[in-house]
CSV table of N, CA and C in Angstrom, one decimal:
chain,number,residue,atom,x,y,z
N,456,MET,N,-9.3,8.9,9.6
N,456,MET,CA,-9.5,9.2,11.0
N,456,MET,C,-8.2,9.1,11.7
N,457,GLU,N,-8.1,9.9,12.8
N,457,GLU,CA,-6.9,9.9,13.6
N,457,GLU,C,-7.2,9.0,14.8
N,458,ILE,N,-6.2,8.1,15.1
N,458,ILE,CA,-6.4,7.3,16.3
N,458,ILE,C,-5.2,7.3,17.2
N,459,LYS,N,-5.4,6.8,18.4
N,459,LYS,CA,-4.2,6.7,19.3
N,459,LYS,C,-3.9,5.3,19.5
N,460,VAL,N,-2.6,5.0,19.3
N,460,VAL,CA,-2.1,3.6,19.5
N,460,VAL,C,-1.1,3.6,20.6
N,461,ARG,N,-0.9,2.5,21.3
N,461,ARG,CA,0.0,2.4,22.4
N,461,ARG,C,1.1,1.4,22.0
N,462,ILE,N,2.3,1.8,21.9
N,462,ILE,CA,3.4,0.9,21.5
N,462,ILE,C,4.4,0.9,22.7
N,463,ASP,N,4.7,-0.2,23.3
N,463,ASP,CA,5.6,-0.3,24.4
N,463,ASP,C,5.3,0.7,25.5
N,464,GLY,N,4.0,0.9,25.7
N,464,GLY,CA,3.5,1.8,26.8
N,464,GLY,C,3.5,3.2,26.5
N,465,ILE,N,3.9,3.6,25.3
N,465,ILE,CA,3.9,5.0,24.8
N,465,ILE,C,2.8,5.2,23.8
N,466,ASP,N,2.0,6.3,24.1
N,466,ASP,CA,0.9,6.6,23.2
N,466,ASP,C,1.4,7.4,22.0
N,467,HIS,N,0.9,7.1,20.8
N,467,HIS,CA,1.3,7.7,19.5
N,467,HIS,C,0.0,8.0,18.8
N,468,LYS,N,0.0,9.1,18.0
N,468,LYS,CA,-1.1,9.4,17.1
N,468,LYS,C,-0.8,8.8,15.8
N,469,ALA,N,-1.9,8.3,15.1
N,469,ALA,CA,-1.7,7.6,13.8
N,469,ALA,C,-3.0,7.9,13.0
N,470,GLN,N,-2.8,7.8,11.7
N,470,GLN,CA,-3.9,7.9,10.7
N,470,GLN,C,-4.4,6.5,10.4
N,471,ALA,N,-5.7,6.3,10.4
N,471,ALA,CA,-6.2,5.0,10.1
N,471,ALA,C,-7.4,5.1,9.2
N,472,GLN,N,-7.6,4.0,8.4
N,472,GLN,CA,-8.7,4.0,7.5
N,472,GLN,C,-9.1,2.5,7.3
N,473,LEU,N,-10.4,2.3,7.3
N,473,LEU,CA,-10.9,0.9,7.0
N,473,LEU,C,-11.3,0.8,5.6
N,474,LEU,N,-10.7,-0.1,4.8
N,474,LEU,CA,-11.0,-0.2,3.4
N,474,LEU,C,-11.2,-1.7,3.0
N,475,GLN,N,-12.3,-2.0,2.5
N,475,GLN,CA,-12.6,-3.3,2.1
N,475,GLN,C,-12.2,-4.4,3.1
N,476,GLY,N,-12.5,-4.2,4.3
N,476,GLY,CA,-12.2,-5.2,5.4
N,476,GLY,C,-10.8,-5.2,5.9
N,477,THR,N,-10.0,-4.2,5.5
N,477,THR,CA,-8.7,-4.1,6.0
N,477,THR,C,-8.5,-2.8,6.7
N,478,LEU,N,-7.9,-2.8,7.9
N,478,LEU,CA,-7.7,-1.6,8.6
N,478,LEU,C,-6.2,-1.2,8.3
N,479,TRP,N,-6.0,0.0,7.7
N,479,TRP,CA,-4.7,0.6,7.3
N,479,TRP,C,-4.3,1.6,8.4
N,480,VAL,N,-3.2,1.4,9.0
N,480,VAL,CA,-2.7,2.4,10.1
N,480,VAL,C,-1.3,2.9,9.7
N,481,HIS,N,-1.2,4.2,9.6
N,481,HIS,CA,0.0,4.8,9.2
N,481,HIS,C,0.6,5.6,10.4
N,482,SER,N,1.8,5.3,10.8
N,482,SER,CA,2.4,6.0,11.9
N,482,SER,C,3.9,6.1,11.7
N,483,ASN,N,4.5,7.3,11.9
N,483,ASN,CA,5.9,7.5,11.8
N,483,ASN,C,6.5,6.9,10.5
N,484,GLY,N,5.8,7.1,9.4
N,484,GLY,CA,6.4,6.6,8.1
N,484,GLY,C,6.2,5.1,7.9
N,485,ARG,N,5.5,4.4,8.7
N,485,ARG,CA,5.3,3.0,8.6
N,485,ARG,C,3.9,2.7,8.4
N,486,THR,N,3.6,1.7,7.6
N,486,THR,CA,2.2,1.3,7.4
N,486,THR,C,2.0,-0.1,7.9
N,487,PHE,N,0.9,-0.3,8.6
N,487,PHE,CA,0.5,-1.6,9.1
N,487,PHE,C,-0.9,-1.9,8.7
N,488,THR,N,-1.2,-3.1,8.5
N,488,THR,CA,-2.6,-3.5,8.1
N,488,THR,C,-3.1,-4.6,9.0
N,489,MET,N,-4.4,-4.6,9.2
N,489,MET,CA,-5.0,-5.7,10.0
N,489,MET,C,-6.3,-6.1,9.3
N,490,ASP,N,-6.4,-7.4,9.1
N,490,ASP,CA,-7.7,-7.9,8.6
N,490,ASP,C,-8.8,-7.7,9.6
N,491,ALA,N,-9.7,-6.9,9.3
N,491,ALA,CA,-10.8,-6.5,10.3
N,491,ALA,C,-11.6,-7.7,10.7
N,492,GLY,N,-11.6,-8.7,9.8
N,492,GLY,CA,-12.4,-9.9,10.1
N,492,GLY,C,-11.8,-10.9,11.1
N,493,SER,N,-10.4,-11.1,10.9
N,493,SER,CA,-9.7,-12.0,11.7
N,493,SER,C,-9.0,-11.4,12.9
N,494,GLY,N,-8.7,-10.1,12.8
N,494,GLY,CA,-7.9,-9.5,13.8
N,494,GLY,C,-6.4,-9.8,13.7
N,495,ARG,N,-6.0,-10.5,12.6
N,495,ARG,CA,-4.5,-10.8,12.4
N,495,ARG,C,-3.9,-9.5,11.8
N,496,LYS,N,-2.7,-9.2,12.3
N,496,LYS,CA,-2.0,-8.0,11.7
N,496,LYS,C,-0.8,-8.4,10.9
N,497,SER,N,-0.4,-7.5,10.0
N,497,SER,CA,0.7,-7.7,9.1
N,497,SER,C,1.3,-6.4,8.9
N,498,ARG,N,2.5,-6.4,8.3
N,498,ARG,CA,3.2,-5.1,8.0
N,498,ARG,C,3.4,-5.1,6.5
N,499,LYS,N,3.1,-4.1,5.8
N,499,LYS,CA,3.2,-4.0,4.4
N,499,LYS,C,4.3,-2.9,4.1
N,500,LYS,N,5.1,-3.2,3.1
N,500,LYS,CA,6.0,-2.2,2.6
N,500,LYS,C,5.3,-1.2,1.7
N,501,SER,N,5.8,0.0,1.6
N,501,SER,CA,5.2,0.9,0.6
N,501,SER,C,5.3,0.3,-0.8
N,502,GLY,N,4.1,0.3,-1.5
N,502,GLY,CA,4.1,-0.2,-2.8
N,502,GLY,C,3.9,-1.7,-2.8
N,503,ALA,N,3.8,-2.3,-1.7
N,503,ALA,CA,3.6,-3.8,-1.7
N,503,ALA,C,2.2,-4.1,-2.1
N,504,GLY,N,2.0,-5.3,-2.6
N,504,GLY,CA,0.7,-5.7,-3.0
N,504,GLY,C,0.7,-6.1,-4.4
N,505,GLY,N,0.0,-7.1,-4.8
N,505,GLY,CA,-0.1,-7.5,-6.1
N,505,GLY,C,1.1,-8.4,-6.5
N,506,SER,N,1.1,-8.7,-7.8
N,506,SER,CA,2.2,-9.5,-8.3
N,506,SER,C,3.5,-8.7,-8.3
N,507,SER,N,4.6,-9.4,-8.4
N,507,SER,CA,5.9,-8.7,-8.3
N,507,SER,C,6.2,-7.9,-9.5
N,508,ASP,N,5.5,-8.1,-10.7
N,508,ASP,CA,5.8,-7.3,-11.9
N,508,ASP,C,4.9,-6.1,-12.0
N,509,THR,N,4.1,-5.9,-11.0
N,509,THR,CA,3.1,-4.8,-11.1
N,509,THR,C,3.1,-4.0,-9.7
N,510,VAL,N,3.2,-2.7,-9.9
N,510,VAL,CA,3.1,-1.9,-8.7
N,510,VAL,C,1.7,-1.4,-8.6
N,511,ILE,N,1.1,-1.7,-7.4
N,511,ILE,CA,-0.3,-1.5,-7.2
N,511,ILE,C,-0.6,-0.5,-6.1
N,512,ALA,N,-1.6,0.3,-6.2
N,512,ALA,CA,-1.9,1.3,-5.2
N,512,ALA,C,-2.3,0.6,-3.9
N,513,PRO,N,-1.5,0.8,-2.8
N,513,PRO,CA,-1.8,0.2,-1.6
N,513,PRO,C,-3.0,0.7,-0.8
N,514,MET,N,-3.5,1.9,-1.3
N,514,MET,CA,-4.7,2.6,-0.7
N,514,MET,C,-5.2,3.6,-1.7
N,515,PRO,N,-6.4,4.1,-1.5
N,515,PRO,CA,-6.8,5.2,-2.4
N,515,PRO,C,-5.9,6.4,-2.2
N,516,GLY,N,-5.6,7.2,-3.2
N,516,GLY,CA,-4.8,8.3,-3.0
N,516,GLY,C,-4.6,9.1,-4.4
N,517,LYS,N,-3.8,10.1,-4.3
N,517,LYS,CA,-3.5,10.9,-5.5
N,517,LYS,C,-2.1,10.7,-5.9
N,518,VAL,N,-1.9,10.5,-7.2
N,518,VAL,CA,-0.5,10.3,-7.8
N,518,VAL,C,0.1,11.7,-7.9
N,519,THR,N,1.3,11.9,-7.2
N,519,THR,CA,1.9,13.3,-7.3
N,519,THR,C,3.1,13.3,-8.1
N,520,LYS,N,3.8,12.2,-8.3
N,520,LYS,CA,5.0,12.2,-9.2
N,520,LYS,C,5.1,10.8,-9.8
N,521,ILE,N,5.5,10.8,-11.1
N,521,ILE,CA,5.8,9.6,-11.8
N,521,ILE,C,7.3,9.6,-12.1
N,522,LEU,N,8.0,8.7,-11.6
N,522,LEU,CA,9.5,8.8,-11.7
N,522,LEU,C,10.1,8.0,-12.9
N,523,VAL,N,9.2,7.2,-13.6
N,523,VAL,CA,9.7,6.4,-14.7
N,523,VAL,C,8.7,6.6,-15.9
N,524,GLN,N,9.1,6.1,-17.0
N,524,GLN,CA,8.3,6.1,-18.2
N,524,GLN,C,8.5,4.8,-18.9
N,525,PRO,N,7.6,4.4,-19.8
N,525,PRO,CA,7.8,3.1,-20.5
N,525,PRO,C,9.2,3.1,-21.2
N,526,GLY,N,9.8,2.0,-21.0
N,526,GLY,CA,11.2,1.8,-21.6
N,526,GLY,C,12.3,2.1,-20.6
N,527,THR,N,12.0,2.6,-19.4
N,527,THR,CA,13.0,2.9,-18.4
N,527,THR,C,13.4,1.6,-17.8
N,528,VAL,N,14.7,1.4,-17.7
N,528,VAL,CA,15.3,0.2,-17.0
N,528,VAL,C,15.3,0.5,-15.5
N,529,VAL,N,14.8,-0.5,-14.7
N,529,VAL,CA,14.7,-0.3,-13.3
N,529,VAL,C,15.4,-1.4,-12.5
N,530,LYS,N,15.9,-1.1,-11.3
N,530,LYS,CA,16.4,-2.1,-10.5
N,530,LYS,C,15.4,-2.5,-9.4
N,531,ALA,N,15.5,-3.7,-8.8
N,531,ALA,CA,14.6,-4.1,-7.7
N,531,ALA,C,14.7,-3.1,-6.6
N,532,GLY,N,13.6,-2.6,-6.1
N,532,GLY,CA,13.6,-1.6,-5.0
N,532,GLY,C,13.7,-0.2,-5.4
N,533,GLN,N,13.8,0.1,-6.7
N,533,GLN,CA,13.8,1.5,-7.2
N,533,GLN,C,12.5,2.1,-7.1
N,534,ALA,N,12.4,3.4,-6.7
N,534,ALA,CA,11.2,4.2,-6.6
N,534,ALA,C,10.7,4.4,-8.0
N,535,VAL,N,9.4,4.2,-8.2
N,535,VAL,CA,8.7,4.4,-9.5
N,535,VAL,C,7.7,5.5,-9.5
N,536,LEU,N,7.0,5.7,-8.4
N,536,LEU,CA,6.1,6.8,-8.3
N,536,LEU,C,5.8,7.2,-6.9
N,537,VAL,N,5.2,8.4,-6.7
N,537,VAL,CA,4.9,8.9,-5.4
N,537,VAL,C,3.4,9.2,-5.4
N,538,MET,N,2.8,8.9,-4.3
N,538,MET,CA,1.4,9.2,-4.1
N,538,MET,C,1.1,9.8,-2.7
N,539,GLU,N,0.0,10.5,-2.6
N,539,GLU,CA,-0.4,11.1,-1.3
N,539,GLU,C,-1.7,10.4,-0.9
N,540,ALA,N,-1.7,10.0,0.3
N,540,ALA,CA,-2.9,9.4,0.9
N,540,ALA,C,-3.0,9.7,2.4
N,541,MET,N,-4.1,10.0,2.9
N,541,MET,CA,-4.3,10.2,4.3
N,541,MET,C,-3.3,11.2,4.9
N,542,LYS,N,-3.1,12.3,4.1
N,542,LYS,CA,-2.2,13.4,4.5
N,542,LYS,C,-0.7,13.0,4.6
N,543,MET,N,-0.3,11.9,4.0
N,543,MET,CA,1.0,11.4,4.0
N,543,MET,C,1.5,11.1,2.6
N,544,GLU,N,2.8,11.2,2.3
N,544,GLU,CA,3.4,10.9,1.0
N,544,GLU,C,4.0,9.5,1.0
N,545,TYR,N,3.7,8.7,0.0
N,545,TYR,CA,4.2,7.3,-0.1
N,545,TYR,C,5.0,7.2,-1.4
N,546,THR,N,6.2,6.7,-1.3
N,546,THR,CA,7.0,6.3,-2.5
N,546,THR,C,6.8,4.9,-2.8
N,547,LEU,N,6.3,4.5,-4.0
N,547,LEU,CA,6.1,3.2,-4.3
N,547,LEU,C,7.3,2.7,-5.1
N,548,LYS,N,7.7,1.5,-4.8
N,548,LYS,CA,8.9,0.9,-5.4
N,548,LYS,C,8.6,-0.4,-6.1
N,549,CYS,N,9.4,-0.7,-7.1
N,549,CYS,CA,9.2,-2.0,-7.8
N,549,CYS,C,9.9,-3.1,-7.1
N,550,ASP,N,9.3,-4.3,-7.2
N,550,ASP,CA,9.9,-5.5,-6.5
N,550,ASP,C,11.0,-6.2,-7.3
N,551,ILE,N,10.9,-6.0,-8.6
N,551,ILE,CA,11.9,-6.7,-9.5
N,551,ILE,C,12.6,-5.8,-10.4
N,552,ALA,N,13.7,-6.3,-11.0
N,552,ALA,CA,14.5,-5.5,-12.0
N,552,ALA,C,13.8,-5.8,-13.3
N,553,GLY,N,13.9,-4.8,-14.2
N,553,GLY,CA,13.3,-5.0,-15.5
N,553,GLY,C,13.2,-3.7,-16.3
N,554,THR,N,12.3,-3.7,-17.2
N,554,THR,CA,12.0,-2.5,-18.0
N,554,THR,C,10.5,-2.2,-17.8
N,555,ILE,N,10.3,-0.9,-17.6
N,555,ILE,CA,8.9,-0.4,-17.5
N,555,ILE,C,8.1,-0.7,-18.8
N,556,ASP,N,7.1,-1.5,-18.6
N,556,ASP,CA,6.3,-1.8,-19.8
N,556,ASP,C,5.2,-0.8,-20.0
N,557,SER,N,4.5,-0.4,-18.9
N,557,SER,CA,3.4,0.6,-19.0
N,557,SER,C,3.2,1.3,-17.7
N,558,VAL,N,2.7,2.6,-17.8
N,558,VAL,CA,2.3,3.4,-16.6
N,558,VAL,C,0.9,3.7,-16.8
N,559,SER,N,0.0,3.2,-15.9
N,559,SER,CA,-1.4,3.3,-16.1
N,559,SER,C,-2.0,4.4,-15.2
N,560,CYS,N,-1.3,5.5,-15.0
N,560,CYS,CA,-1.9,6.6,-14.2
N,560,CYS,C,-1.2,7.9,-14.7
N,561,ALA,N,-1.7,9.0,-14.2
N,561,ALA,CA,-1.2,10.3,-14.5
N,561,ALA,C,-1.0,11.1,-13.3
N,562,VAL,N,-0.1,12.1,-13.3
N,562,VAL,CA,0.1,13.0,-12.1
N,562,VAL,C,-1.2,13.7,-11.9
N,563,GLY,N,-1.6,13.8,-10.6
N,563,GLY,CA,-2.9,14.4,-10.3
N,563,GLY,C,-4.1,13.5,-10.2
N,564,GLU,N,-3.9,12.3,-10.7
N,564,GLU,CA,-5.1,11.3,-10.8
N,564,GLU,C,-5.3,10.7,-9.4
N,565,GLN,N,-6.6,10.6,-9.1
N,565,GLN,CA,-7.0,9.9,-7.9
N,565,GLN,C,-7.1,8.4,-8.2
N,566,VAL,N,-6.5,7.6,-7.5
N,566,VAL,CA,-6.5,6.2,-7.8
N,566,VAL,C,-7.1,5.4,-6.7
N,567,ALA,N,-7.7,4.3,-7.0
N,567,ALA,CA,-8.4,3.4,-6.1
N,567,ALA,C,-7.5,2.4,-5.5
N,568,LEU,N,-7.8,1.9,-4.3
N,568,LEU,CA,-7.1,0.8,-3.7
N,568,LEU,C,-7.0,-0.4,-4.7
N,569,GLY,N,-5.8,-0.9,-4.9
N,569,GLY,CA,-5.6,-2.1,-5.8
N,569,GLY,C,-5.5,-1.8,-7.3
N,570,LYS,N,-5.5,-0.5,-7.7
N,570,LYS,CA,-5.3,-0.2,-9.1
N,570,LYS,C,-3.8,-0.5,-9.5
N,571,ALA,N,-3.7,-1.2,-10.6
N,571,ALA,CA,-2.3,-1.4,-11.2
N,571,ALA,C,-1.8,-0.1,-11.7
N,572,LEU,N,-0.7,0.4,-11.2
N,572,LEU,CA,-0.2,1.7,-11.6
N,572,LEU,C,1.0,1.5,-12.6
N,573,VAL,N,1.9,0.6,-12.4
N,573,VAL,CA,3.1,0.4,-13.2
N,573,VAL,C,3.3,-1.1,-13.5
N,574,LYS,N,3.5,-1.4,-14.7
N,574,LYS,CA,3.7,-2.8,-15.1
N,574,LYS,C,5.2,-2.9,-15.6
N,575,ILE,N,5.9,-3.9,-15.1
N,575,ILE,CA,7.3,-4.1,-15.3
N,575,ILE,C,7.5,-5.4,-16.1
N,576,LYS,N,8.3,-5.3,-17.2
N,576,LYS,CA,8.7,-6.5,-17.9
N,576,LYS,C,10.0,-7.0,-17.3
N,577,PRO,N,9.9,-8.2,-16.7
N,577,PRO,CA,11.1,-8.7,-15.9
N,577,PRO,C,12.4,-8.7,-16.8
N,578,ALA,N,13.5,-8.5,-16.2
N,578,ALA,CA,14.8,-8.5,-16.9
N,578,ALA,C,15.1,-10.0,-17.2
N,579,ALA,N,15.6,-10.2,-18.4
N,579,ALA,CA,16.0,-11.6,-18.8
N,579,ALA,C,17.2,-12.0,-17.9
N,580,GLU,N,17.2,-13.3,-17.5
N,580,GLU,CA,18.3,-13.8,-16.7
N,580,GLU,C,19.5,-14.3,-17.5
């Protein structure tokens, strides 16, 4: 759904969706969440959520690009896949450096909120 939000007295249009008790609001390339039960707000990075060795779908959407494959060495913050959700494109990044252990999705696949998409084997220190 499209909603109107007011930030510093200026009205903006934003996309919003209520999923499993969390309100997701996307505006100007930024994503915000709010626990619908408590009213507490937080800010999530693209691709955030889940353990640091797993990239998890932050919302339901369609995988449009997979940028890595098993065996690929990645750096922390590197983009690993792109998905579309709520008429926007999201690049999901890994939180840690390591080697891609597995990719659990395919291009064109509709994925659910919370689905583990990419598993990373942490780099040895």
